[in-house]
mmCIF file of C-alpha atoms and ligand atoms in Angstrom:
data_model
loop_
_atom_site.group_PDB
_atom_site.id
_atom_site.type_symbol
_atom_site.label_atom_id
_atom_site.label_comp_id
_atom_site.label_asym_id
_atom_site.label_seq_id
_atom_site.Cartn_x
_atom_site.Cartn_y
_atom_site.Cartn_z
ATOM 1 C CA MET P 1 10.789 -148.265 -95.849
ATOM 2 C CA GLU P 2 10.220 -151.956 -96.669
ATOM 3 C CA LYS P 3 13.865 -152.817 -96.102
ATOM 4 C CA TYR P 4 13.806 -151.380 -92.592
ATOM 5 C CA ILE P 5 10.482 -153.005 -91.781
ATOM 6 C CA LEU P 6 11.848 -156.408 -92.832
ATOM 7 C CA GLU P 7 14.925 -155.893 -90.671
ATOM 8 C CA ALA P 8 12.780 -154.821 -87.736
ATOM 9 C CA GLU P 9 10.665 -157.953 -88.047
ATOM 10 C CA GLU P 10 13.850 -159.993 -88.037
ATOM 11 C CA ALA P 11 15.556 -158.290 -85.125
ATOM 12 C CA LEU P 12 12.885 -157.106 -82.712
ATOM 13 C CA LEU P 13 10.752 -159.245 -80.467
ATOM 14 C CA HIS P 14 7.211 -159.482 -81.839
ATOM 15 C CA THR P 15 5.368 -157.863 -78.952
ATOM 16 C CA TYR P 16 3.763 -155.127 -81.051
ATOM 17 C CA ASN P 17 1.608 -155.295 -84.170
ATOM 18 C CA ARG P 18 3.320 -152.309 -85.696
ATOM 19 C CA PHE P 19 1.839 -150.011 -88.318
ATOM 20 C CA GLN P 20 3.753 -150.396 -91.580
ATOM 21 C CA ILE P 21 5.502 -147.027 -91.564
ATOM 22 C CA VAL P 22 8.935 -145.905 -90.401
ATOM 23 C CA LEU P 23 8.725 -142.514 -88.703
ATOM 24 C CA ASP P 24 11.659 -140.242 -89.309
ATOM 25 C CA LYS P 25 11.054 -136.800 -87.855
ATOM 26 C CA GLY P 26 8.527 -134.574 -86.181
ATOM 27 C CA GLU P 27 7.659 -130.909 -86.348
ATOM 28 C CA GLY P 28 4.987 -129.279 -84.194
ATOM 29 C CA VAL P 29 1.946 -131.567 -84.366
ATOM 30 C CA TYR P 30 3.074 -133.360 -87.525
ATOM 31 C CA LEU P 31 5.189 -136.460 -88.110
ATOM 32 C CA TYR P 32 6.993 -137.496 -91.281
ATOM 33 C CA ASP P 33 7.853 -141.010 -92.443
ATOM 34 C CA LEU P 34 11.010 -142.000 -94.316
ATOM 35 C CA ASN P 35 9.322 -141.283 -97.654
ATOM 36 C CA GLY P 36 8.520 -137.753 -96.500
ATOM 37 C CA LYS P 37 4.802 -138.404 -96.117
ATOM 38 C CA LYS P 38 3.230 -136.041 -93.581
ATOM 39 C CA TYR P 39 0.895 -137.165 -90.774
ATOM 40 C CA LEU P 40 -1.225 -135.156 -88.368
ATOM 41 C CA ASP P 41 -0.425 -136.657 -84.966
ATOM 42 C CA PHE P 42 -3.332 -137.281 -82.598
ATOM 43 C CA VAL P 43 -1.383 -139.804 -80.520
ATOM 44 C CA ALA P 44 1.730 -137.860 -79.401
ATOM 45 C CA GLY P 45 3.668 -141.070 -78.741
ATOM 46 C CA ILE P 46 0.735 -142.113 -76.526
ATOM 47 C CA ALA P 47 0.185 -138.942 -74.536
ATOM 48 C CA VAL P 48 3.894 -138.155 -74.263
ATOM 49 C CA PHE P 49 4.911 -135.302 -76.583
ATOM 50 C CA ALA P 50 2.727 -132.655 -74.922
ATOM 51 C CA LEU P 51 4.782 -129.757 -76.303
ATOM 52 C CA GLY P 52 4.895 -131.101 -79.841
ATOM 53 C CA TYR P 53 8.012 -131.924 -81.813
ATOM 54 C CA GLN P 54 11.045 -129.657 -82.234
ATOM 55 C CA ASN P 55 10.288 -127.286 -79.405
ATOM 56 C CA GLN P 56 13.583 -125.418 -79.610
ATOM 57 C CA GLU P 57 13.728 -124.319 -75.988
ATOM 58 C CA TYR P 58 13.163 -127.897 -74.828
ATOM 59 C CA ASN P 59 15.673 -129.321 -77.309
ATOM 60 C CA ASN P 60 18.290 -126.765 -76.281
ATOM 61 C CA ALA P 61 17.828 -127.600 -72.595
ATOM 62 C CA LEU P 62 18.623 -131.234 -73.407
ATOM 63 C CA LYS P 63 21.540 -130.333 -75.692
ATOM 64 C CA ASN P 64 23.096 -128.086 -73.045
ATOM 65 C CA GLN P 65 22.781 -130.794 -70.431
ATOM 66 C CA ILE P 66 24.355 -133.387 -72.746
ATOM 67 C CA ASP P 67 27.443 -131.229 -72.984
ATOM 68 C CA LYS P 68 27.581 -130.809 -69.200
ATOM 69 C CA LEU P 69 26.652 -134.072 -67.485
ATOM 70 C CA ILE P 70 24.379 -136.847 -68.762
ATOM 71 C CA HIS P 71 24.476 -139.203 -65.868
ATOM 72 C CA THR P 72 25.654 -139.487 -62.330
ATOM 73 C CA SER P 73 24.668 -141.805 -59.524
ATOM 74 C CA ASN P 74 21.851 -140.937 -57.152
ATOM 75 C CA TYR P 75 24.490 -141.164 -54.406
ATOM 76 C CA TYR P 76 25.377 -137.591 -55.410
ATOM 77 C CA TYR P 77 23.183 -134.509 -55.806
ATOM 78 C CA ASN P 78 22.663 -132.903 -59.192
ATOM 79 C CA VAL P 79 20.976 -129.578 -59.913
ATOM 80 C CA PRO P 80 18.522 -130.671 -62.682
ATOM 81 C CA ALA P 81 17.024 -133.391 -60.441
ATOM 82 C CA ILE P 82 16.626 -130.963 -57.539
ATOM 83 C CA GLU P 83 14.970 -128.349 -59.744
ATOM 84 C CA ALA P 84 12.693 -130.940 -61.370
ATOM 85 C CA ALA P 85 11.667 -132.320 -57.963
ATOM 86 C CA MET P 86 10.842 -128.852 -56.588
ATOM 87 C CA LYS P 87 8.673 -128.071 -59.628
ATOM 88 C CA LEU P 88 6.903 -131.428 -59.441
ATOM 89 C CA LYS P 89 6.209 -130.948 -55.728
ATOM 90 C CA LYS P 90 4.728 -127.528 -56.352
ATOM 91 C CA ALA P 91 2.592 -128.720 -59.276
ATOM 92 C CA SER P 92 1.204 -131.756 -57.450
ATOM 93 C CA GLY P 93 0.717 -130.550 -53.883
ATOM 94 C CA LEU P 94 2.632 -133.628 -52.716
ATOM 95 C CA ASP P 95 5.804 -133.558 -50.653
ATOM 96 C CA ARG P 96 8.418 -136.084 -51.770
ATOM 97 C CA VAL P 97 9.521 -137.341 -55.167
ATOM 98 C CA PHE P 98 11.292 -140.464 -56.394
ATOM 99 C CA PHE P 99 12.255 -140.403 -60.088
ATOM 100 C CA THR P 100 11.987 -143.577 -62.180
ATOM 101 C CA ASN P 101 12.616 -144.440 -65.844
ATOM 102 C CA SER P 102 9.045 -145.345 -66.770
ATOM 103 C CA GLY P 103 5.441 -145.435 -65.669
ATOM 104 C CA ALA P 104 5.503 -149.094 -64.695
ATOM 105 C CA GLU P 105 8.489 -148.472 -62.454
ATOM 106 C CA ALA P 106 6.674 -145.594 -60.781
ATOM 107 C CA MET P 107 3.853 -148.043 -60.004
ATOM 108 C CA GLU P 108 6.355 -150.515 -58.549
ATOM 109 C CA GLY P 109 7.605 -147.826 -56.204
ATOM 110 C CA ALA P 110 4.081 -146.800 -55.211
ATOM 111 C CA ILE P 111 3.175 -150.410 -54.374
ATOM 112 C CA LYS P 112 6.352 -150.898 -52.350
ATOM 113 C CA ALA P 113 5.727 -147.667 -50.419
ATOM 114 C CA ALA P 114 2.148 -148.721 -49.585
ATOM 115 C CA ARG P 115 3.209 -152.172 -48.404
ATOM 116 C CA LYS P 116 6.033 -150.806 -46.285
ATOM 117 C CA TYR P 117 3.704 -148.215 -44.723
ATOM 118 C CA ALA P 118 1.288 -150.953 -43.648
ATOM 119 C CA TYR P 119 4.103 -153.257 -42.544
ATOM 120 C CA LEU P 120 5.520 -150.584 -40.238
ATOM 121 C CA LYS P 121 2.077 -150.131 -38.688
ATOM 122 C CA ASP P 122 1.343 -153.727 -37.677
ATOM 123 C CA GLY P 123 4.337 -155.872 -38.654
ATOM 124 C CA LYS P 124 2.143 -158.173 -40.754
ATOM 125 C CA LYS P 125 3.015 -159.488 -44.210
ATOM 126 C CA ASP P 126 -0.409 -160.173 -45.704
ATOM 127 C CA HIS P 127 -1.606 -156.709 -46.717
ATOM 128 C CA GLU P 128 -3.984 -156.351 -49.627
ATOM 129 C CA ILE P 129 -4.380 -153.790 -52.383
ATOM 130 C CA ILE P 130 -7.656 -153.001 -54.138
ATOM 131 C CA ALA P 131 -7.405 -152.165 -57.839
ATOM 132 C CA MET P 132 -10.022 -151.543 -60.553
ATOM 133 C CA GLU P 133 -11.248 -153.754 -63.354
ATOM 134 C CA HIS P 134 -10.216 -152.494 -66.828
ATOM 135 C CA SER P 135 -7.322 -150.575 -65.306
ATOM 136 C CA PHE P 136 -3.855 -150.378 -66.824
ATOM 137 C CA HIS P 137 -0.774 -149.722 -64.716
ATOM 138 C CA GLY P 138 2.106 -151.150 -66.756
ATOM 139 C CA ARG P 139 3.845 -154.362 -67.782
ATOM 140 C CA THR P 140 6.281 -155.160 -64.966
ATOM 141 C CA MET P 141 5.243 -157.852 -62.492
ATOM 142 C CA GLY P 142 4.019 -155.519 -59.747
ATOM 143 C CA ALA P 143 2.270 -153.060 -62.061
ATOM 144 C CA LEU P 144 0.748 -155.984 -63.961
ATOM 145 C CA SER P 145 -0.592 -157.445 -60.709
ATOM 146 C CA VAL P 146 -2.863 -154.412 -60.226
ATOM 147 C CA THR P 147 -3.816 -154.215 -63.917
ATOM 148 C CA GLY P 148 -7.468 -155.190 -64.337
ATOM 149 C CA ASN P 149 -7.153 -157.089 -67.584
ATOM 150 C CA VAL P 150 -7.018 -160.896 -67.279
ATOM 151 C CA LYS P 151 -5.551 -161.264 -70.769
ATOM 152 C CA TYR P 152 -2.477 -159.215 -69.813
ATOM 153 C CA ARG P 153 -2.054 -160.938 -66.441
ATOM 154 C CA GLU P 154 -2.827 -164.624 -66.845
ATOM 155 C CA PRO P 155 0.214 -165.927 -68.788
ATOM 156 C CA PHE P 156 2.565 -164.461 -66.192
ATOM 157 C CA GLU P 157 1.008 -165.760 -63.010
ATOM 158 C CA PRO P 158 1.772 -166.093 -60.199
ATOM 159 C CA LEU P 159 2.070 -162.319 -59.916
ATOM 160 C CA ILE P 160 2.320 -160.511 -56.601
ATOM 161 C CA GLY P 161 -0.541 -161.762 -54.444
ATOM 162 C CA HIS P 162 -3.170 -160.200 -52.233
ATOM 163 C CA ILE P 163 -4.715 -158.014 -54.927
ATOM 164 C CA ARG P 164 -8.506 -157.613 -55.107
ATOM 165 C CA PHE P 165 -10.440 -156.022 -57.945
ATOM 166 C CA ALA P 166 -13.441 -153.706 -57.723
ATOM 167 C CA THR P 167 -15.520 -151.944 -60.369
ATOM 168 C CA MET P 168 -14.638 -148.374 -61.331
ATOM 169 C CA ASN P 169 -17.371 -145.910 -60.313
ATOM 170 C CA ASP P 170 -19.182 -148.480 -58.152
ATOM 171 C CA PHE P 171 -18.372 -147.590 -54.569
ATOM 172 C CA SER P 172 -20.250 -150.560 -53.089
ATOM 173 C CA SER P 173 -18.021 -152.916 -55.116
ATOM 174 C CA VAL P 174 -15.006 -151.275 -53.456
ATOM 175 C CA LEU P 175 -16.523 -151.593 -49.982
ATOM 176 C CA LYS P 176 -17.037 -155.323 -50.576
ATOM 177 C CA GLN P 177 -13.283 -155.782 -51.032
ATOM 178 C CA VAL P 178 -12.189 -153.740 -48.006
ATOM 179 C CA ASN P 179 -11.061 -155.494 -44.842
ATOM 180 C CA ASP P 180 -8.523 -154.922 -42.087
ATOM 181 C CA LYS P 181 -5.707 -156.090 -44.362
ATOM 182 C CA THR P 182 -6.367 -153.440 -47.022
ATOM 183 C CA CYS P 183 -3.336 -151.158 -47.266
ATOM 184 C CA ALA P 184 -4.085 -149.264 -50.479
ATOM 185 C CA ILE P 185 -6.637 -148.530 -53.164
ATOM 186 C CA VAL P 186 -5.122 -147.844 -56.579
ATOM 187 C CA LEU P 187 -6.814 -146.348 -59.608
ATOM 188 C CA GLU P 188 -6.281 -144.148 -62.629
ATOM 189 C CA THR P 189 -8.098 -140.848 -62.137
ATOM 190 C CA VAL P 190 -9.123 -141.273 -65.775
ATOM 191 C CA GLN P 191 -8.706 -144.805 -67.133
ATOM 192 C CA GLY P 192 -6.725 -144.588 -70.386
ATOM 193 C CA GLU P 193 -5.940 -147.946 -71.963
ATOM 194 C CA GLY P 194 -9.199 -149.350 -70.548
ATOM 195 C CA GLY P 195 -11.235 -147.047 -72.791
ATOM 196 C CA ILE P 196 -11.147 -143.427 -71.485
ATOM 197 C CA HIS P 197 -13.308 -143.764 -68.379
ATOM 198 C CA PRO P 198 -13.040 -140.815 -65.966
ATOM 199 C CA ALA P 199 -13.672 -141.542 -62.282
ATOM 200 C CA ASP P 200 -16.992 -140.062 -61.178
ATOM 201 C CA TYR P 201 -16.636 -137.066 -58.872
ATOM 202 C CA GLY P 202 -18.672 -138.693 -56.103
ATOM 203 C CA PHE P 203 -16.896 -142.048 -56.446
ATOM 204 C CA LEU P 204 -13.448 -140.577 -55.938
ATOM 205 C CA LYS P 205 -14.658 -138.378 -53.055
ATOM 206 C CA GLN P 206 -16.113 -141.452 -51.322
ATOM 207 C CA ILE P 207 -12.888 -143.385 -51.821
ATOM 208 C CA ARG P 208 -10.880 -140.505 -50.364
ATOM 209 C CA GLU P 209 -13.169 -140.425 -47.289
ATOM 210 C CA LEU P 210 -12.949 -144.188 -46.854
ATOM 211 C CA CYS P 211 -9.152 -144.082 -47.074
ATOM 212 C CA ASP P 212 -8.982 -141.254 -44.510
ATOM 213 C CA LYS P 213 -11.245 -143.084 -42.092
ATOM 214 C CA GLN P 214 -9.403 -146.404 -42.242
ATOM 215 C CA ASP P 215 -5.824 -145.202 -42.844
ATOM 216 C CA ILE P 216 -5.775 -146.847 -46.280
ATOM 217 C CA LEU P 217 -3.453 -145.169 -48.792
ATOM 218 C CA LEU P 218 -5.022 -143.758 -51.945
ATOM 219 C CA ILE P 219 -2.705 -144.257 -54.930
ATOM 220 C CA LEU P 220 -3.697 -142.340 -58.058
ATOM 221 C CA ASP P 221 -2.087 -143.323 -61.346
ATOM 222 C CA GLU P 222 -1.789 -140.071 -63.298
ATOM 223 C CA ILE P 223 0.691 -141.469 -65.807
ATOM 224 C CA GLN P 224 -1.587 -140.804 -68.771
ATOM 225 C CA CYS P 225 -4.220 -138.367 -67.468
ATOM 226 C CA GLY P 226 -1.810 -136.113 -65.573
ATOM 227 C CA MET P 227 0.674 -133.459 -66.714
ATOM 228 C CA GLY P 228 -2.013 -131.160 -68.061
ATOM 229 C CA ARG P 229 -3.809 -133.644 -70.283
ATOM 230 C CA CYS P 230 -7.162 -133.060 -68.589
ATOM 231 C CA GLY P 231 -6.812 -129.265 -68.344
ATOM 232 C CA THR P 232 -5.343 -129.171 -64.830
ATOM 233 C CA MET P 233 -1.775 -130.119 -64.031
ATOM 234 C CA PHE P 234 -3.088 -133.324 -62.453
ATOM 235 C CA ALA P 235 -6.579 -134.686 -63.032
ATOM 236 C CA TYR P 236 -7.307 -135.164 -59.311
ATOM 237 C CA GLU P 237 -7.366 -131.376 -58.847
ATOM 238 C CA GLN P 238 -10.763 -131.428 -60.557
ATOM 239 C CA TYR P 239 -12.026 -133.730 -57.786
ATOM 240 C CA GLU P 240 -10.734 -131.394 -55.062
ATOM 241 C CA ILE P 241 -8.756 -134.189 -53.431
ATOM 242 C CA VAL P 242 -5.081 -135.080 -53.055
ATOM 243 C CA PRO P 243 -3.900 -138.708 -53.168
ATOM 244 C CA ASP P 244 -1.475 -140.124 -50.602
ATOM 245 C CA ILE P 245 0.730 -141.448 -53.398
ATOM 246 C CA MET P 246 0.692 -140.437 -57.060
ATOM 247 C CA THR P 247 2.455 -141.792 -60.119
ATOM 248 C CA THR P 248 3.364 -139.821 -63.230
ATOM 249 C CA ALA P 249 5.377 -140.493 -66.405
ATOM 250 C CA LYS P 250 4.450 -140.116 -70.132
ATOM 251 C CA ALA P 251 4.320 -136.300 -70.609
ATOM 252 C CA LEU P 252 6.480 -135.659 -67.531
ATOM 253 C CA GLY P 253 9.626 -135.574 -69.653
ATOM 254 C CA CYS P 254 7.900 -135.001 -73.016
ATOM 255 C CA GLY P 255 9.990 -137.690 -74.691
ATOM 256 C CA VAL P 256 12.931 -138.457 -72.444
ATOM 257 C CA PRO P 257 12.279 -141.650 -70.470
ATOM 258 C CA VAL P 258 11.289 -140.554 -66.991
ATOM 259 C CA GLY P 259 8.547 -141.200 -64.460
ATOM 260 C CA ALA P 260 8.076 -140.495 -60.794
ATOM 261 C CA PHE P 261 6.101 -141.450 -57.744
ATOM 262 C CA LEU P 262 5.312 -138.873 -55.124
ATOM 263 C CA MET P 263 3.873 -139.052 -51.656
ATOM 264 C CA LYS P 264 2.673 -136.993 -48.747
ATOM 265 C CA GLU P 265 5.163 -136.261 -46.005
ATOM 266 C CA ALA P 266 3.265 -138.488 -43.526
ATOM 267 C CA VAL P 267 3.646 -141.469 -45.888
ATOM 268 C CA ALA P 268 7.284 -140.654 -46.593
ATOM 269 C CA GLN P 269 8.007 -140.509 -42.872
ATOM 270 C CA SER P 270 6.854 -144.081 -42.347
ATOM 271 C CA SER P 271 7.488 -146.034 -45.521
ATOM 272 C CA LEU P 272 10.494 -146.199 -47.832
ATOM 273 C CA THR P 273 13.734 -145.330 -46.127
ATOM 274 C CA SER P 274 17.460 -145.541 -46.773
ATOM 275 C CA GLY P 275 18.251 -148.744 -48.674
ATOM 276 C CA ASP P 276 14.604 -149.626 -49.446
ATOM 277 C CA HIS P 277 14.504 -148.495 -53.055
ATOM 278 C CA GLY P 278 16.785 -147.254 -55.779
ATOM 279 C CA SER P 279 17.466 -146.868 -59.481
ATOM 280 C CA THR P 280 20.729 -146.409 -61.359
ATOM 281 C CA TYR P 281 19.317 -144.125 -64.048
ATOM 282 C CA GLY P 282 16.199 -142.845 -62.263
ATOM 283 C CA GLY P 283 16.103 -139.064 -62.480
ATOM 284 C CA ASN P 284 19.502 -138.599 -64.022
ATOM 285 C CA PRO P 285 20.608 -135.062 -64.982
ATOM 286 C CA LEU P 286 19.676 -135.467 -68.658
ATOM 287 C CA VAL P 287 16.048 -136.514 -68.170
ATOM 288 C CA CYS P 288 15.590 -134.102 -65.272
ATOM 289 C CA ALA P 289 16.820 -131.189 -67.388
ATOM 290 C CA GLY P 290 13.960 -132.198 -69.695
ATOM 291 C CA VAL P 291 11.412 -132.406 -66.852
ATOM 292 C CA SER P 292 12.481 -129.065 -65.458
ATOM 293 C CA LYS P 293 12.120 -127.373 -68.840
ATOM 294 C CA VAL P 294 8.735 -129.031 -69.409
ATOM 295 C CA PHE P 295 7.368 -127.320 -66.289
ATOM 296 C CA ASP P 296 8.787 -123.940 -67.411
ATOM 297 C CA LEU P 297 7.260 -124.294 -70.862
ATOM 298 C CA PHE P 298 3.875 -125.368 -69.502
ATOM 299 C CA GLU P 299 3.835 -122.038 -67.699
ATOM 300 C CA SER P 300 5.272 -119.763 -70.375
ATOM 301 C CA GLN P 301 3.081 -121.277 -73.105
ATOM 302 C CA ASP P 302 -0.022 -121.405 -70.891
ATOM 303 C CA VAL P 303 -0.526 -125.032 -71.890
ATOM 304 C CA LEU P 304 -3.344 -125.663 -69.391
ATOM 305 C CA HIS P 305 -5.401 -122.846 -70.840
ATOM 306 C CA ASN P 306 -4.926 -124.274 -74.323
ATOM 307 C CA VAL P 307 -5.998 -127.747 -73.182
ATOM 308 C CA LYS P 308 -9.206 -126.359 -71.670
ATOM 309 C CA GLU P 309 -10.036 -124.322 -74.757
ATOM 310 C CA VAL P 310 -9.080 -126.784 -77.501
ATOM 311 C CA GLY P 311 -10.254 -129.742 -75.391
ATOM 312 C CA ALA P 312 -13.746 -128.248 -75.197
ATOM 313 C CA TYR P 313 -13.664 -127.645 -78.944
ATOM 314 C CA LEU P 314 -12.576 -131.225 -79.673
ATOM 315 C CA SER P 315 -15.217 -132.544 -77.292
ATOM 316 C CA LYS P 316 -17.956 -130.631 -79.116
ATOM 317 C CA LYS P 317 -16.737 -131.894 -82.506
ATOM 318 C CA LEU P 318 -16.725 -135.486 -81.252
ATOM 319 C CA ASP P 319 -20.258 -135.055 -79.881
ATOM 320 C CA ASP P 320 -21.296 -133.915 -83.347
ATOM 321 C CA LEU P 321 -19.742 -137.024 -84.904
ATOM 322 C CA MET P 322 -21.604 -139.242 -82.454
ATOM 323 C CA GLU P 323 -24.870 -137.600 -83.519
ATOM 324 C CA LYS P 324 -24.048 -138.091 -87.167
ATOM 325 C CA TYR P 325 -22.784 -141.701 -87.265
ATOM 326 C CA ASP P 326 -24.782 -144.652 -85.931
ATOM 327 C CA ILE P 327 -21.669 -146.795 -85.457
ATOM 328 C CA ILE P 328 -20.418 -144.392 -82.748
ATOM 329 C CA LYS P 329 -22.029 -145.359 -79.433
ATOM 330 C CA PHE P 330 -20.384 -143.224 -76.746
ATOM 331 C CA HIS P 331 -18.155 -140.224 -76.351
ATOM 332 C CA ARG P 332 -16.199 -139.820 -73.102
ATOM 333 C CA GLY P 333 -13.246 -137.790 -71.889
ATOM 334 C CA ILE P 334 -11.812 -134.691 -70.252
ATOM 335 C CA GLY P 335 -9.601 -132.035 -71.864
ATOM 336 C CA LEU P 336 -7.355 -133.540 -74.523
ATOM 337 C CA MET P 337 -7.993 -137.112 -73.384
ATOM 338 C CA GLN P 338 -11.056 -138.121 -75.378
ATOM 339 C CA GLY P 339 -12.485 -141.384 -76.655
ATOM 340 C CA LEU P 340 -15.148 -142.534 -79.096
ATOM 341 C CA GLU P 341 -16.641 -145.961 -78.549
ATOM 342 C CA PHE P 342 -17.844 -147.762 -81.687
ATOM 343 C CA ASP P 343 -20.088 -150.784 -82.023
ATOM 344 C CA ILE P 344 -17.464 -152.332 -84.334
ATOM 345 C CA PRO P 345 -13.711 -152.995 -83.967
ATOM 346 C CA VAL P 346 -11.816 -149.825 -84.881
ATOM 347 C CA GLY P 347 -8.637 -151.348 -86.373
ATOM 348 C CA GLU P 348 -9.722 -150.781 -89.948
ATOM 349 C CA ILE P 349 -10.684 -147.137 -89.338
ATOM 350 C CA ILE P 350 -7.278 -146.474 -87.769
ATOM 351 C CA GLN P 351 -5.497 -148.092 -90.756
ATOM 352 C CA LYS P 352 -7.535 -146.009 -93.171
ATOM 353 C CA ALA P 353 -6.747 -142.838 -91.218
ATOM 354 C CA LEU P 354 -3.045 -143.650 -91.380
ATOM 355 C CA SER P 355 -3.186 -143.990 -95.161
ATOM 356 C CA LYS P 356 -4.830 -140.542 -95.291
ATOM 357 C CA GLY P 357 -2.114 -139.002 -93.106
ATOM 358 C CA LEU P 358 -3.788 -139.062 -89.704
ATOM 359 C CA ILE P 359 -2.264 -140.905 -86.749
ATOM 360 C CA LEU P 360 -4.808 -142.297 -84.294
ATOM 361 C CA ILE P 361 -4.742 -145.080 -81.729
ATOM 362 C CA ASN P 362 -7.262 -147.345 -80.053
ATOM 363 C CA ALA P 363 -7.915 -147.952 -76.354
ATOM 364 C CA GLY P 364 -9.360 -151.463 -76.370
ATOM 365 C CA PRO P 365 -10.824 -153.064 -79.516
ATOM 366 C CA ASN P 366 -13.795 -150.706 -80.038
ATOM 367 C CA ILE P 367 -12.541 -147.362 -78.834
ATOM 368 C CA ILE P 368 -10.537 -144.682 -80.632
ATOM 369 C CA ARG P 369 -8.536 -142.516 -78.300
ATOM 370 C CA PHE P 370 -7.615 -138.890 -79.028
ATOM 371 C CA VAL P 371 -4.504 -137.805 -77.082
ATOM 372 C CA PRO P 372 -2.813 -135.160 -79.280
ATOM 373 C CA PRO P 373 0.052 -132.866 -78.280
ATOM 374 C CA LEU P 374 -1.296 -130.380 -75.718
ATOM 375 C CA ILE P 375 -0.275 -127.412 -77.855
ATOM 376 C CA ILE P 376 -2.670 -128.447 -80.608
ATOM 377 C CA GLN P 377 -4.886 -125.696 -82.078
ATOM 378 C CA LYS P 378 -8.514 -125.606 -83.189
ATOM 379 C CA LYS P 379 -7.450 -125.628 -86.848
ATOM 380 C CA HIS P 380 -5.714 -128.974 -86.241
ATOM 381 C CA VAL P 381 -8.899 -130.350 -84.695
ATOM 382 C CA ASP P 382 -10.784 -129.257 -87.831
ATOM 383 C CA GLU P 383 -8.146 -130.923 -90.005
ATOM 384 C CA MET P 384 -8.384 -134.111 -87.953
ATOM 385 C CA ILE P 385 -12.196 -134.211 -88.120
ATOM 386 C CA GLU P 386 -12.128 -133.742 -91.883
ATOM 387 C CA LEU P 387 -9.659 -136.618 -92.386
ATOM 388 C CA PHE P 388 -11.427 -138.782 -89.809
ATOM 389 C CA GLU P 389 -14.808 -138.379 -91.477
ATOM 390 C CA GLN P 390 -13.328 -139.602 -94.752
ATOM 391 C CA CYS P 391 -12.574 -142.855 -92.914
ATOM 392 C CA LEU P 392 -16.084 -143.184 -91.514
ATOM 393 C CA SER P 393 -18.202 -142.458 -94.564
ATOM 394 C CA ASN P 394 -16.854 -145.049 -96.975
HETATM 395 C C1 PLP Y 1 1.341 -145.958 -70.016
HETATM 396 C C2 PLP Y 1 0.779 -146.196 -68.678
HETATM 397 C C3 PLP Y 1 1.475 -146.905 -67.694
HETATM 398 C C4 PLP Y 1 2.800 -147.561 -67.964
HETATM 399 O O1 PLP Y 1 3.799 -146.651 -68.291
HETATM 400 P P1 PLP Y 1 5.147 -147.185 -69.022
HETATM 401 O O2 PLP Y 1 5.996 -145.958 -69.099
HETATM 402 O O3 PLP Y 1 4.724 -147.721 -70.347
HETATM 403 O O4 PLP Y 1 5.717 -148.232 -68.149
HETATM 404 C C5 PLP Y 1 0.910 -147.021 -66.444
HETATM 405 N N1 PLP Y 1 -0.280 -146.469 -66.164
HETATM 406 C C6 PLP Y 1 -0.986 -145.783 -67.076
HETATM 407 C C7 PLP Y 1 -2.295 -145.168 -66.702
HETATM 408 C C8 PLP Y 1 -0.495 -145.638 -68.368
HETATM 409 O O5 PLP Y 1 -1.212 -144.986 -69.300
#
């Protein structure tokens, strides 16, 4: 592996502090490196591989599509994109879909739609968006502008302007930022990168009411917490609300690069129109064959039921760990999106876990995030806890 790692360090831009392993293949909830060492995967490519590795039905759907048609322009219709869009509409309760290649791009589209909606209302060009501190929405200039982490933003300023930040789960802090220029409020239903912070039920309800009253668009970023991760297809279902615009990506294609933003018909009718937005690859037949199959498999494998059951089991086990170890301060999460907050940096624990064959990832310096494949079983949780405890006790 050393030879490849040296080459990587020579050829790739140093934007990641990579773990010193070269991953070679996956099978179910396990990964293997080039030396054949086996790892239990509690990261799933950061909440992507919901169905696990080597799902034959999924792989065959992609293989069949490769032999038929990989790409065509969005100036023509293709069946996989139509089927994927219909399934996404049904799953989300929203009306219109635009496919992108990534999460950040879905955020770009959502921001453009919100600005255009406000622009068509009053013709002004100074509309504001309210975002949350500690949020993460992606690395492109627009998505970065609404990301509530100064460290990520500062070197790239000026970003897009007219963004205000409020505090997650503090409704009065949101109210303070609202004025007659506000066109949208954007938040993750469950903050991921920022440390696994779910929106409070009451907070999100109040935001929805505020948005309704003042014709402000509610944009929910479900890129990480959506697609079943929290036990419902989208996390906002548990708040009994529907956003005006929603973004999804990560597990949407379970490995093929695809994202999407969706909106209600009323927003679609007075925002982005012919010529306003586009993407060469966005939603091409190959990735959409993947998306379409993902929705079928979620149903046939009853993935949501598994997330609820195994998520509750994992949650209980993590509560137990918090009781047992003083260095663990908080446990938060929903379904299979869980986090443990430590009173020390967690880098060393994650390295130790890796050496023992367990793949984990942080969410901020002090928080370990647990986002395994959604098909994970209780026995895998037990295996994870056993390995994890070996990293905590010595
Ligand atoms: C990962 C993530 C993004 C960015 O998605 P990319 O596909 O990496 O561009 C945006 N929002 C949230 C909540 C995410 O977790």
